[in-house]
Tab-separated table of C-alpha atoms and ligand atoms in Angstrom:
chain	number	residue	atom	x	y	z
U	277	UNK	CA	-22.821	6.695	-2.122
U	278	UNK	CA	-21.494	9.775	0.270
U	279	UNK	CA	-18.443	9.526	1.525
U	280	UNK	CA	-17.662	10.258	4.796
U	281	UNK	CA	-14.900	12.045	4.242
U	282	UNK	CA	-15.577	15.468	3.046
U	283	UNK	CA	-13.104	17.553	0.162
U	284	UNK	CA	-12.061	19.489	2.990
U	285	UNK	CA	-10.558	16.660	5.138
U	286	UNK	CA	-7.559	14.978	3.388
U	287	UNK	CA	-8.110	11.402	4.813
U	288	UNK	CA	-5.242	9.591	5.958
U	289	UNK	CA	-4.178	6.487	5.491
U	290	UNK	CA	-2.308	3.410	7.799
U	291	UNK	CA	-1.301	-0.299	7.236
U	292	UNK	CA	1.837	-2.481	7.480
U	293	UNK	CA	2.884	-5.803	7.160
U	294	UNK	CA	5.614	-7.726	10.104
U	295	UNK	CA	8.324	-8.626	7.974
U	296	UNK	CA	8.501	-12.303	8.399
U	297	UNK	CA	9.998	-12.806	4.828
U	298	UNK	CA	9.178	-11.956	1.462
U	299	UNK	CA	5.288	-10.696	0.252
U	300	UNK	CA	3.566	-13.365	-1.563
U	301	UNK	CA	0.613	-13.416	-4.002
U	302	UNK	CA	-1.960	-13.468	-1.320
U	303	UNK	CA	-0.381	-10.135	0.352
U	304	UNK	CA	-0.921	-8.500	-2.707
U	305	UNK	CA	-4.678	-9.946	-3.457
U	306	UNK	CA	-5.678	-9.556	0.277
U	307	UNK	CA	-4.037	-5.913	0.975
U	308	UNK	CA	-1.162	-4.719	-1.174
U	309	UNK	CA	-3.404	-4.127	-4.371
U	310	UNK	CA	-5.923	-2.054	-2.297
U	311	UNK	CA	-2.561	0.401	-0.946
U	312	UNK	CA	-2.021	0.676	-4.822
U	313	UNK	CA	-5.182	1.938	-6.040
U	314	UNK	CA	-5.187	4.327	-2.451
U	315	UNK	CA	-2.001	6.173	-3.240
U	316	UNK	CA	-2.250	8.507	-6.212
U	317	UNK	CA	-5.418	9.722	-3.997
U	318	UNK	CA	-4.885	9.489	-0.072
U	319	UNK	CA	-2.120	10.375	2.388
U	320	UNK	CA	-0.451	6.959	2.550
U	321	UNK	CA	1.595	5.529	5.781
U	322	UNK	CA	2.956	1.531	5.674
U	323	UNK	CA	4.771	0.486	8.119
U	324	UNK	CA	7.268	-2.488	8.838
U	325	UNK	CA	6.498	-3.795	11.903
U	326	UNK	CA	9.989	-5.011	12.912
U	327	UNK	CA	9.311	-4.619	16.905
U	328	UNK	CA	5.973	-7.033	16.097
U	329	UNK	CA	7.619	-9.745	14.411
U	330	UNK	CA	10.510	-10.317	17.781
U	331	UNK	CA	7.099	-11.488	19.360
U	332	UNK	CA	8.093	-14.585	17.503
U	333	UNK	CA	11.352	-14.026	16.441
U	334	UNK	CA	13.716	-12.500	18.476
U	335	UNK	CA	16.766	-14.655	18.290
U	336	UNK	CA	16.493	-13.881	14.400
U	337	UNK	CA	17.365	-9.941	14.731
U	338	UNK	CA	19.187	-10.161	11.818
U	339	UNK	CA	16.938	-12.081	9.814
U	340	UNK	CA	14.362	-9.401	10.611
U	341	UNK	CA	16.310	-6.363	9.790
U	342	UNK	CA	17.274	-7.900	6.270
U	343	UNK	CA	13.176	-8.770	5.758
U	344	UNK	CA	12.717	-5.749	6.422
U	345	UNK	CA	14.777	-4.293	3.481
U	346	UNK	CA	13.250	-7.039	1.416
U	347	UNK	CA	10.094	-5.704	1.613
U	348	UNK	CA	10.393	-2.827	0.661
U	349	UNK	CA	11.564	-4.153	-2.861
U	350	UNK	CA	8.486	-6.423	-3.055
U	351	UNK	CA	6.333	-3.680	-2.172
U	352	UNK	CA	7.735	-1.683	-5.074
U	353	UNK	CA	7.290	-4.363	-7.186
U	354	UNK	CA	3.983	-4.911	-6.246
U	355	UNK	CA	3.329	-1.387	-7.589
U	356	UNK	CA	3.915	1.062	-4.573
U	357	UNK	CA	5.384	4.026	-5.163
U	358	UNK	CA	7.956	5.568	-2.267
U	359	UNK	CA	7.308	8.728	-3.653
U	360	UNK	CA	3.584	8.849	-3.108
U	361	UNK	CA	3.509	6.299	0.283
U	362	UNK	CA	5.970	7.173	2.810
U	363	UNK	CA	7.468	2.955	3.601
U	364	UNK	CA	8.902	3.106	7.032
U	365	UNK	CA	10.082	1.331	10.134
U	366	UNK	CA	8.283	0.644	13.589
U	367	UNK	CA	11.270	1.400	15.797
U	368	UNK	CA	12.065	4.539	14.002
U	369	UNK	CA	9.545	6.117	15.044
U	370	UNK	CA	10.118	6.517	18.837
U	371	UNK	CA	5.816	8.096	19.481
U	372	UNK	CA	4.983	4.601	18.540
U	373	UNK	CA	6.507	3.299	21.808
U	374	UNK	CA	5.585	6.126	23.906
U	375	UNK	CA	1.727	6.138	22.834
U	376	UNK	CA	1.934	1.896	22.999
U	377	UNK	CA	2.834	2.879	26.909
U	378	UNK	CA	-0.040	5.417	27.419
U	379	UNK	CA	-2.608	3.234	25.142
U	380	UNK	CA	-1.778	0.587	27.749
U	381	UNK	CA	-3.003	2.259	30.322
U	382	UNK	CA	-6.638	2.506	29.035
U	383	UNK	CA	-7.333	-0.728	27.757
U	384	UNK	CA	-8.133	-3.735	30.381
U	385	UNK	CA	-5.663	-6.499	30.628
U	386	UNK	CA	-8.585	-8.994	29.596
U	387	UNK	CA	-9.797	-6.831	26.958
U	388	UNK	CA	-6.721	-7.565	25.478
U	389	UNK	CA	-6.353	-10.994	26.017
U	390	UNK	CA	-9.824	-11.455	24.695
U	391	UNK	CA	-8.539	-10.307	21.474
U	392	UNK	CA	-9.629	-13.118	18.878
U	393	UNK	CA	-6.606	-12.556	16.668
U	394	UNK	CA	-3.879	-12.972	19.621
U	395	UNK	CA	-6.465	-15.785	20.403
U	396	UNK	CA	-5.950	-17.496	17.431
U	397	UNK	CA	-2.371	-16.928	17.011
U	398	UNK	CA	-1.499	-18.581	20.240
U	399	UNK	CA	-2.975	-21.588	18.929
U	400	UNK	CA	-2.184	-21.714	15.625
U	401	UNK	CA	1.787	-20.857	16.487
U	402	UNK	CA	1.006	-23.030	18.845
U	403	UNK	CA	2.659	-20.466	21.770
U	404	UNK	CA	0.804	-22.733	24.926
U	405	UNK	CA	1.271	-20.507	27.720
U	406	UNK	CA	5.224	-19.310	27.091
U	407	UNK	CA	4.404	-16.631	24.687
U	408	UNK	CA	6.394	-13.265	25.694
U	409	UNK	CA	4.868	-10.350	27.724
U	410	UNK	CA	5.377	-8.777	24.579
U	411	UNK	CA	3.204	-10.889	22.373
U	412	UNK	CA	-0.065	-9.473	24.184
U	413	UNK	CA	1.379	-6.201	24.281
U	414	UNK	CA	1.923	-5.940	20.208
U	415	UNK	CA	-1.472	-6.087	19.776
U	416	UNK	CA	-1.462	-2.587	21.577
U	417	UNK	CA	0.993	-1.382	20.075
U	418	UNK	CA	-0.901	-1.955	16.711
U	419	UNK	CA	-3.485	0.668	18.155
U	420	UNK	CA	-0.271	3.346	18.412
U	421	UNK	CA	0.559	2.401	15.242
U	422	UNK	CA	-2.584	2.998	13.312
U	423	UNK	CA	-3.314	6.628	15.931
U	424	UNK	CA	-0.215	7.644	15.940
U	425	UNK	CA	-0.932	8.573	12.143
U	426	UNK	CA	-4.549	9.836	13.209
U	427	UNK	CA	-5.540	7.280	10.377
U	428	UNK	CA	-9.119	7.281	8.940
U	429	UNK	CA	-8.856	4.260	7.095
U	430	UNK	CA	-6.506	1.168	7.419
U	431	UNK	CA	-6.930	-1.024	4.483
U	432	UNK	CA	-6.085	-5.055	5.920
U	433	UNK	CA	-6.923	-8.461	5.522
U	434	UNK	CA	-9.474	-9.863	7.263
U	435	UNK	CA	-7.398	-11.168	10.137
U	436	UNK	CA	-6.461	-7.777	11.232
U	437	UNK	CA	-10.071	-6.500	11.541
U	438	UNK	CA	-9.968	-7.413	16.140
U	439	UNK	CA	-7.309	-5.134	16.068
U	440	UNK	CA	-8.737	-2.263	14.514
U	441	UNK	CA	-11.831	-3.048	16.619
U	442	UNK	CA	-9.808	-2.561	19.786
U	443	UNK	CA	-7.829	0.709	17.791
U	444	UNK	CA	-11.461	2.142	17.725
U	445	UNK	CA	-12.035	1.057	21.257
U	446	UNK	CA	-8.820	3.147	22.328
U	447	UNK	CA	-9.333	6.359	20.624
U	448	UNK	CA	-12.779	6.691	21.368
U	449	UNK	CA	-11.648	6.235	25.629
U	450	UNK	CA	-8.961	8.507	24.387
U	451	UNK	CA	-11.265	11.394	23.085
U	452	UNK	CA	-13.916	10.464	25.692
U	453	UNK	CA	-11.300	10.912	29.003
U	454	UNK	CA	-8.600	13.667	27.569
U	455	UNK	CA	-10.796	15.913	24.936
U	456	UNK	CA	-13.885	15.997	26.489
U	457	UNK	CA	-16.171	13.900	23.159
U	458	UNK	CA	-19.574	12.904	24.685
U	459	UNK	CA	-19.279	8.818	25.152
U	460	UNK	CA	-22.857	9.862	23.092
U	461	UNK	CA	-20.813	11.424	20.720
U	462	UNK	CA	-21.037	9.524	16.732
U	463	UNK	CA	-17.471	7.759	15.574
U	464	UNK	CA	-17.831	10.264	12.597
U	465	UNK	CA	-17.988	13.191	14.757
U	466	UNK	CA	-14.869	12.655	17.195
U	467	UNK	CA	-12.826	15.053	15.699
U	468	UNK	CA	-15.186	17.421	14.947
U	469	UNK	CA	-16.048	17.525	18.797
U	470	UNK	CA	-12.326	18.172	19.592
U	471	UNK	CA	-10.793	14.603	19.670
U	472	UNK	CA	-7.438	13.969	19.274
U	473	UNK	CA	-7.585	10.643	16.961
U	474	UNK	CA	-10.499	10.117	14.379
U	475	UNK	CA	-11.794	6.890	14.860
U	476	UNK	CA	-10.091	4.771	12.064
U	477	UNK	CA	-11.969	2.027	10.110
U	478	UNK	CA	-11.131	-1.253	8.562
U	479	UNK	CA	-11.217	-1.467	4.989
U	480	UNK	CA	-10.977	-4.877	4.048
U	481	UNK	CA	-9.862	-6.196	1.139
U	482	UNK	CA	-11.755	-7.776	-2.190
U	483	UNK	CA	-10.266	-10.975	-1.567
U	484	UNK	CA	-8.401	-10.891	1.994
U	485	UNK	CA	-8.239	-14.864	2.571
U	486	UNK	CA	-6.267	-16.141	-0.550
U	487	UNK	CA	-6.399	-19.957	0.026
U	488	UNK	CA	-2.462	-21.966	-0.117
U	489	UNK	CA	-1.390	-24.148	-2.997
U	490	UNK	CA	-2.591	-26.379	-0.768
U	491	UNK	CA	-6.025	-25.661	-0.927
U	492	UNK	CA	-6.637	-26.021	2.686
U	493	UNK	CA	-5.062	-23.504	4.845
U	494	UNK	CA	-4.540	-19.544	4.224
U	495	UNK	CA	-1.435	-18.748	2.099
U	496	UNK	CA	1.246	-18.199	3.923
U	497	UNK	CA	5.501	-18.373	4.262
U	498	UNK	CA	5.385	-20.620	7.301
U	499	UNK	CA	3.176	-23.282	6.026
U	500	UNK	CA	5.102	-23.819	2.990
U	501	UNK	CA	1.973	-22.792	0.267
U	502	UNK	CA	2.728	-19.675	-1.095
U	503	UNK	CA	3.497	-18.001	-4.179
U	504	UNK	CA	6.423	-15.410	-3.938
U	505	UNK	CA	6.850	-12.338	-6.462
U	506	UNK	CA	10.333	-13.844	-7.031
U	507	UNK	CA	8.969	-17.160	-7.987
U	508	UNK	CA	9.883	-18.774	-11.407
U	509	UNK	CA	7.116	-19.617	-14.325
U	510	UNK	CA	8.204	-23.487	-13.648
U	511	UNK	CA	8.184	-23.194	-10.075
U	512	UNK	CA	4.450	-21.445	-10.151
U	513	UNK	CA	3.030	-24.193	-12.298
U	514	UNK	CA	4.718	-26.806	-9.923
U	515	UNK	CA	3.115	-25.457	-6.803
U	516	UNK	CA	-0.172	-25.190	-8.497
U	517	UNK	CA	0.111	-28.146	-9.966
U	518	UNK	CA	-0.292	-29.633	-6.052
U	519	UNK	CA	-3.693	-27.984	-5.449
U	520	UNK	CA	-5.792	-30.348	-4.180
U	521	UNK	CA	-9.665	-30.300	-4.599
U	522	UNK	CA	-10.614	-34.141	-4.268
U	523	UNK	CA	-12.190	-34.269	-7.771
U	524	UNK	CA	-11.624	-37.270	-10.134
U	525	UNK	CA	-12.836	-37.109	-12.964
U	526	UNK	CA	-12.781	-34.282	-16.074
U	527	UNK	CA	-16.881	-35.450	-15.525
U	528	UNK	CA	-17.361	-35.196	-12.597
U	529	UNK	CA	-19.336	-31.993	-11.581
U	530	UNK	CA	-17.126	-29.946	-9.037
U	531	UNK	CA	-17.769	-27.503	-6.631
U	532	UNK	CA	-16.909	-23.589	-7.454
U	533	UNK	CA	-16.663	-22.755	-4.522
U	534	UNK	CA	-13.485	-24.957	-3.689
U	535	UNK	CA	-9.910	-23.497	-3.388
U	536	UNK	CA	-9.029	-23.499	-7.103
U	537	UNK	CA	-11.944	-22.361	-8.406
U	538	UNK	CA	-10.886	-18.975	-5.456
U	539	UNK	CA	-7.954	-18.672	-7.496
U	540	UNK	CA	-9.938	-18.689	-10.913
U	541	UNK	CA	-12.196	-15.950	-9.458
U	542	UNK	CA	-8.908	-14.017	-8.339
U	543	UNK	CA	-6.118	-13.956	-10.877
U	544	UNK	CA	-7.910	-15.009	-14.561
U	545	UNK	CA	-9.245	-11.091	-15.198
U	546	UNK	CA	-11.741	-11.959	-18.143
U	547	UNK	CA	-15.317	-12.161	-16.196
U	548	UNK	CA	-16.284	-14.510	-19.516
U	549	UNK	CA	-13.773	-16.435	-19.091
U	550	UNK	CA	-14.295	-16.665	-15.327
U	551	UNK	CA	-17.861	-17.556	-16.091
U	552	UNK	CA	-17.232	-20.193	-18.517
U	553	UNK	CA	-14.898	-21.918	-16.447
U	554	UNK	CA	-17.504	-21.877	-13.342
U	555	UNK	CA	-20.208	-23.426	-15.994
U	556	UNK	CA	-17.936	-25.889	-17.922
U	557	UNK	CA	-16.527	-27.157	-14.027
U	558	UNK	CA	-20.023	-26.936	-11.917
U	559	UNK	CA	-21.413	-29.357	-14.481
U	560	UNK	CA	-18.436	-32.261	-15.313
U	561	UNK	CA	-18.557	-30.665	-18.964
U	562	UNK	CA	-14.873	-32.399	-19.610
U	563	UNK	CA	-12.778	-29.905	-18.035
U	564	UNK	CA	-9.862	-31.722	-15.884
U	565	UNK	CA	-8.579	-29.786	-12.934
U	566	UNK	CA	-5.188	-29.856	-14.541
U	567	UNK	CA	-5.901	-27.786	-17.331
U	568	UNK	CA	-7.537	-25.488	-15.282
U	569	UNK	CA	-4.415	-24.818	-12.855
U	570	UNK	CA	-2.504	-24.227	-16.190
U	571	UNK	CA	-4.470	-21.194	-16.927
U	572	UNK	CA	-4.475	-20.281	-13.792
U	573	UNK	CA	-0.748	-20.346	-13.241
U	574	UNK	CA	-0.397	-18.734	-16.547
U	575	UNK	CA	-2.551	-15.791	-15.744
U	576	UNK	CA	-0.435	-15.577	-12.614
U	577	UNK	CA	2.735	-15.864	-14.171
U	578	UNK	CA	1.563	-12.421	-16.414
U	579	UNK	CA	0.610	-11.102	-13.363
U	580	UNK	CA	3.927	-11.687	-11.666
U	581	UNK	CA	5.910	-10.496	-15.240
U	582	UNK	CA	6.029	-6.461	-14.608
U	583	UNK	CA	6.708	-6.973	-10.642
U	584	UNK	CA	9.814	-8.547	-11.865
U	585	UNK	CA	10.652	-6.223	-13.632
U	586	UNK	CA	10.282	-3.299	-11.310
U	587	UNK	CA	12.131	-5.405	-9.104
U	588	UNK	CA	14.935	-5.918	-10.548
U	589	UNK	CA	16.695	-2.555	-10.394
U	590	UNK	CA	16.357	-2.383	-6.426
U	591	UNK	CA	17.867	-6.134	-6.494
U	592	UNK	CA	20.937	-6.428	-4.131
U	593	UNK	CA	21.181	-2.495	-4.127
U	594	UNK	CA	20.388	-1.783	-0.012
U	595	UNK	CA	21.675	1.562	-0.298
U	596	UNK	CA	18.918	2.655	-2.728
U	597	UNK	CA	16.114	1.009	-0.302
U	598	UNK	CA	17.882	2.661	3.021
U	599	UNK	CA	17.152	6.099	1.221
U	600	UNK	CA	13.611	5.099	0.510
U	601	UNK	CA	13.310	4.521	4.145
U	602	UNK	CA	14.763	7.247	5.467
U	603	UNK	CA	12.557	9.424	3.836
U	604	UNK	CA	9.507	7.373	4.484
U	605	UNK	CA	11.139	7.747	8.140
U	606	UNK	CA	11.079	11.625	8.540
U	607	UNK	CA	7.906	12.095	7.499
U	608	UNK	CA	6.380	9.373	9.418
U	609	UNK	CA	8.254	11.175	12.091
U	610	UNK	CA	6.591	14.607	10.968
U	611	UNK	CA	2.941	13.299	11.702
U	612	UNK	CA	3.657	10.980	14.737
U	613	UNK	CA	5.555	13.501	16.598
U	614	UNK	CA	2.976	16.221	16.122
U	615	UNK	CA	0.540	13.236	17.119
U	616	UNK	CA	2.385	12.593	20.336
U	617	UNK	CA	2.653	16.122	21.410
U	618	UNK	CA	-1.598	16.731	21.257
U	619	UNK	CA	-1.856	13.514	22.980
U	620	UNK	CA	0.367	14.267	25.717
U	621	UNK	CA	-0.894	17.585	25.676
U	622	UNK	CA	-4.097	16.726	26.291
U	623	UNK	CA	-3.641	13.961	28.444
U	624	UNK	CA	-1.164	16.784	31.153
U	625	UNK	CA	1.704	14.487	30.066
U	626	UNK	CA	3.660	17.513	28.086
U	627	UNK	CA	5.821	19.327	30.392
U	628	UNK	CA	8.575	20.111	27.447
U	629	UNK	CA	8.483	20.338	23.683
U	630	UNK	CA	11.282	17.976	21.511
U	631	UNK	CA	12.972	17.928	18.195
U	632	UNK	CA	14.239	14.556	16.783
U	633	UNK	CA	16.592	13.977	14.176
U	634	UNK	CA	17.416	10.951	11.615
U	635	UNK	CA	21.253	10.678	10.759
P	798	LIG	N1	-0.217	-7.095	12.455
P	798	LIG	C1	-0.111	-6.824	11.035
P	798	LIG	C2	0.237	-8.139	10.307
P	798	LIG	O1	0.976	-8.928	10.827
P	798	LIG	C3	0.947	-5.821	10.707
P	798	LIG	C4	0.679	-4.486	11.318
P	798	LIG	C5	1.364	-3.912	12.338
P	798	LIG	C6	-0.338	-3.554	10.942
P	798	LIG	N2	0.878	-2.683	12.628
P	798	LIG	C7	-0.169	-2.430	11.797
P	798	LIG	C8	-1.369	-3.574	9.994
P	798	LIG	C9	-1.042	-1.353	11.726
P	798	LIG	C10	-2.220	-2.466	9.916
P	798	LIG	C11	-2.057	-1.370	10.788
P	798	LIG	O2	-0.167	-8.312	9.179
């Protein structure tokens, strides 16, 4: 298949994670693992959304700023490279705020509140009606922080996909009011026709809904049914040892298409394997569910192994990850300021130019 991205346009590339404690297993099935096969090939920009997570948290300031160090070593772990990705933070990067402000402007209060993912987090936090100004308002700021990079891609789970939508929405009003793009005009062919921002797209991950050990909800800190990089062999085989499918019997035929059976698919890496397990389970050929979490938590476990490892250096050593971020910092900064100053350029909103400076 074409790409849509020619040679000649190096193709740019956004995502981040709110740091609301350490990465687990499903970060790097649903998202991380995509950013790692992107970055020997594509301009790559992930960001720690420390402003997003005081929408829930913001009598834990200091309980964000160390998560957000933390990250950074699981995302190493994981495979990322701070050489080749530049890691950095939301609130060092001042455009972010300023374009959150302008982006604000052109998108309809109930456009935003018609957002399926704020939606759903309102009642799944369960925020009722005393949810922060703020908590509406990060959802726009997720737009800055995805144009503010003039991203063309923005690899994310599933969850994320309402926000890009509304990202889109944004940059093509942007392009449409400020540039002068035909509202005719194709996505592809926005900055072709003299837009500002490209409009970005979603690329969603192989597997961006990795089930809990509890094979009910979505795997995740807060509910208590994740799998952390950190996490010992024993303490992976315990947690999958609590999977629950409902099945009986070693007999009994069970369904493939239940929770376990997503982790099969997921971490065991032989397709023969995989397939033998799906026959053997879909038919009650005496195959207990036990024995199949074992090899599931041992392919896991080798999975797991070399993240450790890599790990392990960066391991109580903050200095080491500051440096990583202040780099990833300036030349965030590089891209976002020269951002800022076409948008405000284009939109009469540049009266001076700026320098800014990291200590
Ligand atoms: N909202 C995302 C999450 O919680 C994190 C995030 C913030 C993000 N800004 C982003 C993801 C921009 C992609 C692009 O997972």
């Amino acid at each position: 298949m074409m790409s849509e991205q020619t040679s000649m346009t190096p193709s740019r590339i956004l995502t981040g994670d709110t740091p609301t404690g350490p990465l687990h297993i499903g970060h790097y099935v649903g998202s991380v693992r995509r950013r790692v096969e992107l970055q020997d090939s594509h301009q790559c920009y992930i960001l720690l959304a420390n402003m997003h997570a005081f929408t829930t948290r913001a009598e834990q300031a200091e309980a964000i700023h160390r998560d957000t160090l933390e990250i950074v070593r699981d995302y190493i772990a994981m495979g990322l490279d701070p050489k080749k990705v530049a890691m950095f933070i939301q609130t060092e990067v001042p455009a972010i705020s300023e374009l959150t402000y302008l982006f604000a402007m052109l998108l309809p209060f109930n456009r935003v509140m018609r957002n399926p993912t704020l939606k759903d987090e309102i009642k799944v936090k369960g925020l009722g009606d005393s949810y922060s100004f703020g908590f509406p308002l990060y959802a726009v700021g997720q737009t800055a922080d995805i144009l503010a990079f003039r991203a063309h891609s923005v690899p994310v789970g599933e969850d994320q996909v309402p926000h890009i939508e509304m990202t889109r929405e944004v940059a093509r009003r942007f392009n449409q009011i400020y540039c002068g793009v035909s509202d005719q005009a194709d996505d592809a062919e926005h900055e072709r026709l003299g837009g500002v921002f490209p409009i970005p797209k979603a690329d969603v991950g192989r597997c961006s809904r990795l089930p809990g050990t509890d094979g009910v909800n979505k795997m995740s800190k807060s509910l208590g049914n994740a799998i952390f990089v950190t996490d010992t062999p024993k303490q992976i085989k315990k947690k999958l040892g609590k999977l629950y499918t409902g099945r009986q019997n070693p007999t009994d035929p069970g369904d493939i298409n239940n929770a376990l059976f997503e982790y099969v698919r997921t971490f065991i890496t032989d397709p023969a394997r995989v397939e033998k397990l799906e026959r053997a389970y879909s038919t009650g050929d005496n195959i207990g569910d036990g024995h199949i979490k074992m090899e599931v938590a041992e392919a896991i476990i080798e999975l797991l192994e070399p993240m450790k490892e890599r790990r392990a250096p960066y391991e109580g050593d903050d200095g080491t990850i500051m440096d990583i971020l202040r780099d990833g910092c300036v030349r965030a900064n590089a891209v976002a300021e020269e951002t800022l100053a076409l948008a405000k350029e284009a939109a009469h909103l540049r009266y001076f130019g700026r320098g800014l400076q990291l200590l």
